[in-house]
Amino acid sequence: MHLLQHASLQNRSFLLIDKAKKNQNDRTWCFWETNPGLFEPIVHHRWNTLHFFSSSVERTMQIAPYQYKMIRGIDFYNHCLAYISQHSNVDILYTDVTSISESADDAMVTTTHGTFTCKHLFNSIVFKPLQPQPGKFLLLQHFKGWLIETDVPSFDPGTATLMDFRVSQEHGTTFVYVMPLSTQQALVEYTLFTPALLQPEQYDAALRKYITEQLQITGYHIRHEEFGIIPMTNIPFEKNSNHITHIGTAGGNVKASSGYAFRYIQKNSAAIANALAAGSDLSAIKISAAKFSFYDSVFLNVLTHHQQKGADIFSRIFRSNNQQSVFRFLDNESSLREDLSIITSLASMPFVKAGITEIFKQKNPMF
Ligand SMILES: Cc1cc2nc3c(=O)[nH]c(=O)nc-3n(C[C@H](O)[C@H](O)[C@H](O)COP(=O)(O)OP(=O)(O)OC[C@H]3O[C@@H](n4cnc5c(N)ncnc54)[C@H](O)[C@@H]3O)c2cc1C
């Protein structure tokens, strides 16, 4: 989609390979942004007000100039496929990719329908599971969401709950998102940042408990379910090479400390398309300053060694900082002054210890 925005790339031909037809509503993306993005026409719902809850903090935040937006997977796939079908320089092939490789001049994709050669390959497949590495951290953000419809009006469709930590923290950092779409419909998502998954029935039990006890809703129907696992890690993903650029999750575009990925992927894809259109070097693309990977490592270090600390960390961040600064920080777009304010609100022994440990692990200058 980003490549197709550039007139100067209209004379290039693209082959898009995917094993799936993308005709299922397999995920819902939520993210904040200030300006209309490339996918504005398919934003399903948006919120200008967000709640944050924990046992020590209750905050209602007006987030302008940000909006918190939701895009449904199926709308995204239909929109992209319809747009792509208007471009005769793009072919789509539905097949399994078994491997990718490169020679001095080209990249190769091997599929169950043969091998294809191209000048440049953009890969979004994670071929090998991430392997634990000494000094690196791997947590999973795992969540189960129910789109529920209630018997009586129960929600304010103008206000979403970004994080509600008033749930048991027995498994580690755990919270719930509530994203109302109308007075009687909301997506409720039970989310954990932990090293291991729960049993399927544990997610369901936690959702039921939250809906009845916290939201105090008794009459409701589940209209749709989703489950997801997102890696939160500082283990490096595959490196880009002359003819292969890894994108999406495979390109390391998931914010290691929050699991948010949609906006990073868009920023990265836009930067790639701009560089290609300008004929500049793709290997020079950098969407975030190095200091942010340091912050992510410190955060992962603390969450790994103090698994119950997540509620306290996010409570301190949201209690003491302006919400727009927090969004910029989580988007890797904050100034050093904003960083310092957030870091100061977190100053405590685990952070100081983790910060010192991670400084010594850094190979490259951060600032
Ligand atoms: C349920 C869910 C909800 C999420 N919600 C949010 C959210 O609210 N906000 C946010 O910021 N992030 C969210 N994420 C994280 C992230 O934004 C998504 O995972 C995003 O889809 C990642 O994009 P991607 O291109 O890396 O991977 P994908 O979107 O998974 O695309 C990879 C593609 O590769 C294809 N593929 C895989 N293997 C092969 C193969 N061998 N051969 C051919 N094709 C193959 C797949 O069919 C797929 O189409 C969510 C993730 C999940 C799973």
XYZ file of C-alpha atoms and ligand atoms in Angstrom:
420
model
C 0.000 0.000 0.000
C 2.800 2.423 0.825
C 4.729 1.515 -2.341
C 1.628 2.179 -4.426
C 1.372 5.752 -3.131
C 4.417 6.756 -5.214
C 3.972 7.708 -8.868
C 7.689 7.078 -9.448
C 7.224 3.407 -8.489
C 4.344 2.781 -10.914
C 6.776 1.401 -13.511
C 8.006 -1.310 -11.099
C 6.261 -4.637 -10.983
C 5.396 -6.287 -7.696
C 4.479 -9.845 -6.808
C 2.623 -10.209 -3.516
C 2.744 -13.737 -2.105
C 0.619 -14.889 0.813
C -0.541 -18.330 1.860
C -3.838 -16.931 3.192
C -6.671 -15.328 1.233
C -7.056 -12.762 4.016
C -10.838 -13.132 4.107
C -11.176 -13.604 7.879
C -11.588 -10.939 10.566
C -8.599 -12.439 12.368
C -7.479 -9.366 14.337
C -8.423 -5.882 15.438
C -5.796 -3.153 15.407
C -5.924 -0.291 17.884
C -3.418 2.535 17.908
C -3.251 6.272 18.522
C -2.261 8.913 16.007
C -2.619 12.661 15.557
C -3.188 12.940 11.810
C -5.374 11.017 9.394
C -3.282 8.006 8.366
C -3.204 6.017 5.134
C -6.001 3.802 6.477
C -8.308 6.601 7.663
C -11.193 5.488 5.362
C -11.475 2.167 7.201
C -11.194 3.377 10.797
C -14.058 1.455 12.414
C -14.283 3.492 15.613
C -12.301 6.254 17.314
C -12.121 7.604 20.868
C -11.059 11.039 22.129
C -11.188 10.060 25.799
C -9.373 7.187 27.515
C -9.515 5.747 31.019
C -6.587 4.295 32.938
C -7.346 2.266 36.060
C -5.235 0.507 38.654
C -5.600 -0.031 42.392
C -3.792 3.297 42.985
C -4.701 5.450 39.957
C -7.956 6.333 38.190
C -7.464 8.750 35.325
C -9.714 9.970 32.550
C -7.658 11.541 29.772
C -8.651 13.853 26.937
C -6.109 12.775 24.372
C -6.393 15.445 21.633
C -4.561 15.980 19.314
C -4.415 12.167 19.427
C -7.296 9.869 18.693
C -7.347 6.227 19.672
C -8.452 4.354 16.551
C -9.654 0.860 15.758
C -9.319 -0.911 12.416
C -10.869 -4.344 11.902
C -8.645 -6.894 10.162
C -11.275 -7.782 7.564
C -11.811 -4.130 6.585
C -8.048 -3.702 6.235
C -7.658 -6.771 4.010
C -10.674 -5.886 1.807
C -9.528 -2.279 1.467
C -5.939 -3.218 0.560
C -6.931 -5.983 -1.857
C -9.448 -3.689 -3.616
C -6.821 -0.933 -3.920
C -4.171 -3.361 -5.161
C -6.572 -4.791 -7.778
C -6.678 -1.324 -9.406
C -2.908 -1.521 -10.027
C -1.937 -3.613 -13.022
C 1.710 -3.648 -11.885
C 0.843 -5.873 -8.881
C 0.206 -9.610 -9.140
C -0.996 -11.718 -6.226
C -0.102 -15.353 -5.746
C -1.634 -17.443 -2.955
C 0.933 -20.051 -2.029
C 3.215 -21.212 0.759
C 6.676 -19.657 0.875
C 9.153 -22.292 1.964
C 12.387 -20.273 1.927
C 14.032 -17.069 0.805
C 17.611 -16.499 -0.279
C 19.773 -14.113 -2.248
C 22.572 -14.056 -4.792
C 24.915 -11.201 -5.676
C 22.323 -9.641 -7.993
C 18.883 -10.836 -6.885
C 16.678 -12.276 -4.161
C 14.828 -15.578 -4.541
C 11.560 -16.788 -3.031
C 10.876 -20.499 -3.092
C 7.224 -21.464 -2.884
C 5.133 -24.571 -3.425
C 4.369 -23.030 -6.853
C 7.993 -22.565 -7.905
C 10.826 -20.130 -7.357
C 10.648 -16.423 -8.166
C 13.537 -14.024 -8.614
C 13.346 -10.315 -7.882
C 15.550 -7.287 -7.446
C 14.269 -6.737 -3.942
C 12.321 -8.891 -1.531
C 10.259 -7.564 1.402
C 9.730 -10.388 3.838
C 7.140 -10.474 6.633
C 7.477 -14.159 7.536
C 9.193 -15.154 10.761
C 10.779 -18.386 9.516
C 12.497 -19.463 12.721
C 11.086 -19.139 16.240
C 13.076 -16.623 18.286
C 15.855 -18.370 20.205
C 16.637 -17.257 23.772
C 19.953 -15.367 23.963
C 22.067 -14.576 27.013
C 21.355 -11.076 28.306
C 18.228 -10.707 26.115
C 14.590 -10.924 27.155
C 11.529 -12.487 25.593
C 8.074 -11.882 27.029
C 4.818 -12.628 25.279
C 1.942 -10.246 25.051
C -0.975 -12.648 24.864
C -4.603 -11.717 24.900
C -8.091 -12.946 24.366
C -10.780 -10.517 23.250
C -14.554 -10.850 23.213
C -16.769 -8.534 21.243
C -19.821 -8.510 23.492
C -23.323 -7.199 22.987
C -25.212 -6.340 26.165
C -28.955 -6.608 26.819
C -29.142 -3.026 28.093
C -27.070 0.126 27.382
C -23.825 -0.321 29.349
C -21.060 1.694 27.629
C -20.051 5.194 26.634
C -18.937 4.804 22.988
C -16.832 7.989 23.284
C -14.528 6.601 25.999
C -12.307 3.520 25.878
C -10.303 1.948 28.694
C -6.674 1.778 27.596
C -5.574 -0.283 30.582
C -7.436 -1.571 33.617
C -5.069 -3.271 36.039
C -7.787 -3.948 38.631
C -7.536 -7.665 37.871
C -5.479 -10.384 39.529
C -1.736 -9.967 38.870
C -1.023 -13.580 39.940
C 0.368 -14.570 36.497
C 2.400 -11.370 35.998
C 1.530 -8.039 34.366
C -2.172 -8.310 33.501
C -4.769 -5.776 32.398
C -7.954 -5.378 30.394
C -8.792 -3.099 27.454
C -12.434 -2.066 26.964
C -13.265 -0.547 23.590
C -16.948 0.368 23.323
C -18.366 0.606 19.791
C -21.875 1.621 20.891
C -23.821 1.784 24.132
C -24.403 -1.981 23.867
C -21.254 -3.281 22.121
C -17.649 -3.391 23.263
C -14.459 -5.312 22.595
C -13.118 -6.465 25.968
C -9.569 -7.811 25.878
C -7.812 -9.661 28.719
C -4.071 -9.108 28.197
C -0.906 -10.408 29.854
C 2.838 -9.684 29.474
C 4.381 -12.949 30.695
C 6.895 -15.581 29.539
C 4.254 -18.322 29.053
C 0.679 -18.669 27.822
C -2.290 -19.604 30.018
C -4.707 -22.468 29.431
C -7.523 -21.444 27.035
C -10.198 -21.666 29.772
C -8.223 -19.261 31.995
C -8.651 -16.394 29.508
C -12.391 -17.102 29.299
C -12.785 -17.265 33.078
C -10.911 -13.961 33.504
C -13.058 -12.243 30.847
C -16.265 -13.527 32.453
C -15.112 -12.327 35.880
C -14.126 -8.867 34.609
C -17.386 -8.371 32.730
C -19.597 -9.406 35.631
C -17.600 -8.017 38.567
C -15.820 -4.942 37.191
C -18.195 -3.867 34.433
C -21.198 -5.228 36.399
C -22.817 -6.597 33.262
C -24.840 -9.769 33.584
C -26.802 -10.054 30.331
C -24.529 -10.219 27.286
C -23.731 -12.280 24.184
C -20.305 -12.926 22.680
C -20.432 -11.865 19.010
C -16.790 -12.422 18.057
C -13.594 -13.717 19.657
C -9.934 -13.050 18.980
C -6.727 -14.395 20.396
C -3.237 -13.092 19.777
C 0.369 -13.510 20.789
C 2.855 -10.720 20.146
C 6.559 -11.065 20.988
C 7.959 -8.393 23.326
C 11.681 -8.847 22.962
C 15.083 -7.309 22.443
C 16.394 -10.443 20.698
C 17.461 -9.209 17.263
C 15.376 -10.403 14.306
C 16.969 -11.420 10.967
C 19.250 -8.717 9.567
C 18.424 -6.996 6.285
C 20.791 -7.681 3.398
C 21.433 -6.180 -0.044
C 18.317 -7.611 -1.672
C 16.151 -8.596 1.315
C 14.385 -6.235 3.743
C 12.413 -7.732 6.618
C 9.210 -5.871 7.428
C 6.432 -6.024 10.029
C 7.042 -8.247 13.047
C 9.798 -10.066 11.131
C 11.530 -6.703 10.719
C 11.491 -6.072 14.482
C 8.752 -3.445 14.224
C 6.981 -4.389 17.439
C 7.596 -1.987 20.331
C 9.379 -4.350 22.715
C 7.975 -2.807 25.871
C 4.322 -2.447 24.849
C 3.608 -4.880 21.987
C 2.142 -2.056 19.893
C 3.168 -2.672 16.295
C 0.638 -1.243 13.839
C 1.959 2.342 13.791
C 5.613 1.204 13.779
C 4.928 -1.033 10.818
C 3.233 1.861 8.981
C 6.098 4.229 9.768
C 8.664 1.672 8.637
C 6.754 0.809 5.448
C 6.315 4.503 4.583
C 10.054 5.079 5.116
C 10.915 2.117 2.851
C 8.575 3.340 0.108
C 9.951 6.897 0.360
C 13.528 5.635 0.136
C 12.767 3.410 -2.861
C 10.953 6.255 -4.635
C 13.892 8.587 -3.959
C 16.412 5.942 -5.051
C 18.132 6.141 -1.670
C 19.755 3.426 0.373
C 17.268 1.190 2.217
C 19.885 0.152 4.760
C 20.021 3.751 6.037
C 16.369 3.667 7.190
C 15.970 4.206 10.903
C 12.578 5.068 12.336
C 13.576 5.343 16.015
C 16.537 6.755 17.926
C 18.780 4.171 19.629
C 17.804 5.501 23.088
C 14.371 3.866 22.678
C 15.779 0.354 22.311
C 17.734 1.030 25.515
C 14.519 2.093 27.317
C 12.767 -1.020 25.977
C 15.586 -3.247 27.263
C 15.418 -1.655 30.721
C 11.665 -2.115 30.764
C 11.910 -5.770 29.649
C 14.621 -6.380 32.237
C 12.386 -5.031 35.044
C 9.277 -6.873 33.834
C 11.192 -10.136 33.480
C 12.723 -9.966 36.952
C 9.712 -8.390 38.684
C 6.749 -9.840 36.867
C 4.138 -8.249 39.111
C 5.591 -4.746 38.608
C 3.739 -3.849 35.394
C 0.701 -2.394 37.164
C 2.941 -0.225 39.357
C 5.072 0.920 36.382
C 2.128 1.987 34.219
C 0.378 3.553 37.253
C 3.409 5.728 37.956
C 3.749 6.699 34.297
C 0.082 7.686 33.933
C -0.160 9.334 37.377
C 2.777 11.697 36.903
C 2.958 12.503 33.192
C 0.921 14.249 30.611
C -0.824 11.659 28.416
C 0.396 13.182 25.140
C 4.006 12.821 26.382
C 3.302 9.210 27.331
C 1.963 8.499 23.826
C 5.020 10.140 22.249
C 7.259 8.091 24.566
C 5.475 4.852 23.638
C 5.697 5.869 19.948
C 9.486 6.426 20.209
C 8.865 10.098 19.399
C 9.398 11.829 22.772
C 11.970 14.526 23.496
C 14.763 14.011 26.026
C 12.895 16.316 28.437
C 9.765 14.105 28.175
C 11.908 10.983 28.586
C 13.460 12.417 31.741
C 10.059 13.217 33.231
C 8.868 9.638 32.598
C 12.135 8.124 33.826
C 11.961 10.253 36.982
C 8.442 8.996 37.687
C 9.844 5.449 37.521
C 12.965 6.033 39.600
C 13.155 3.046 41.954
C 15.655 0.337 42.763
C 14.616 -2.204 40.105
C 14.839 0.464 37.379
C 18.153 1.861 38.567
C 19.620 -1.651 38.703
C 18.163 -2.643 35.309
C 19.285 0.684 33.783
C 22.875 0.198 34.909
C 22.885 -3.431 33.694
C 21.509 -2.466 30.275
C 23.938 0.484 29.876
C 26.818 -1.958 30.175
C 25.292 -4.198 27.511
C 24.982 -1.356 24.943
C 27.402 -1.602 22.018
C 26.320 1.583 20.256
C 25.944 5.161 21.469
C 22.379 5.828 22.560
C 21.839 9.542 22.126
C -4.903 -10.834 17.164
C -3.874 -9.724 17.077
C -4.254 -8.433 17.434
C -3.312 -7.390 17.363
N -3.693 -6.129 17.745
C -2.802 -5.123 17.675
C -3.202 -3.814 18.028
O -4.319 -3.577 18.472
N -2.292 -2.794 17.890
C -1.029 -3.017 17.433
O -0.248 -2.049 17.312
N -0.611 -4.270 17.100
C -1.466 -5.323 17.212
N -1.058 -6.580 16.851
C 0.363 -6.777 16.494
C 0.674 -6.487 15.009
O 0.194 -5.213 14.629
C 0.063 -7.537 14.093
O 0.527 -8.806 14.448
C 0.393 -7.273 12.621
O -0.542 -7.977 11.848
C 1.798 -7.697 12.263
O 1.981 -7.512 10.883
P 2.937 -8.440 10.045
O 2.880 -7.945 8.655
O 4.255 -8.547 10.716
O 2.301 -9.899 10.171
P 0.932 -10.454 9.608
O -0.111 -9.395 9.568
O 0.661 -11.672 10.422
O 1.278 -10.830 8.116
C 2.134 -11.893 7.797
C 1.572 -12.537 6.550
O 2.458 -13.569 6.136
C 1.664 -14.673 5.703
N 2.519 -15.858 5.840
C 3.039 -16.366 6.980
N 3.797 -17.448 6.706
C 3.732 -17.631 5.368
C 4.312 -18.575 4.484
N 5.127 -19.561 4.907
N 4.036 -18.470 3.158
C 3.234 -17.475 2.688
N 2.667 -16.552 3.493
C 2.918 -16.616 4.817
C 0.456 -14.675 6.599
O -0.631 -15.332 5.988
C 0.203 -13.164 6.770
O -0.686 -12.654 5.829
C -1.968 -7.646 16.923
C -1.623 -8.960 16.582
C -2.555 -9.987 16.670
C -2.109 -11.386 16.308
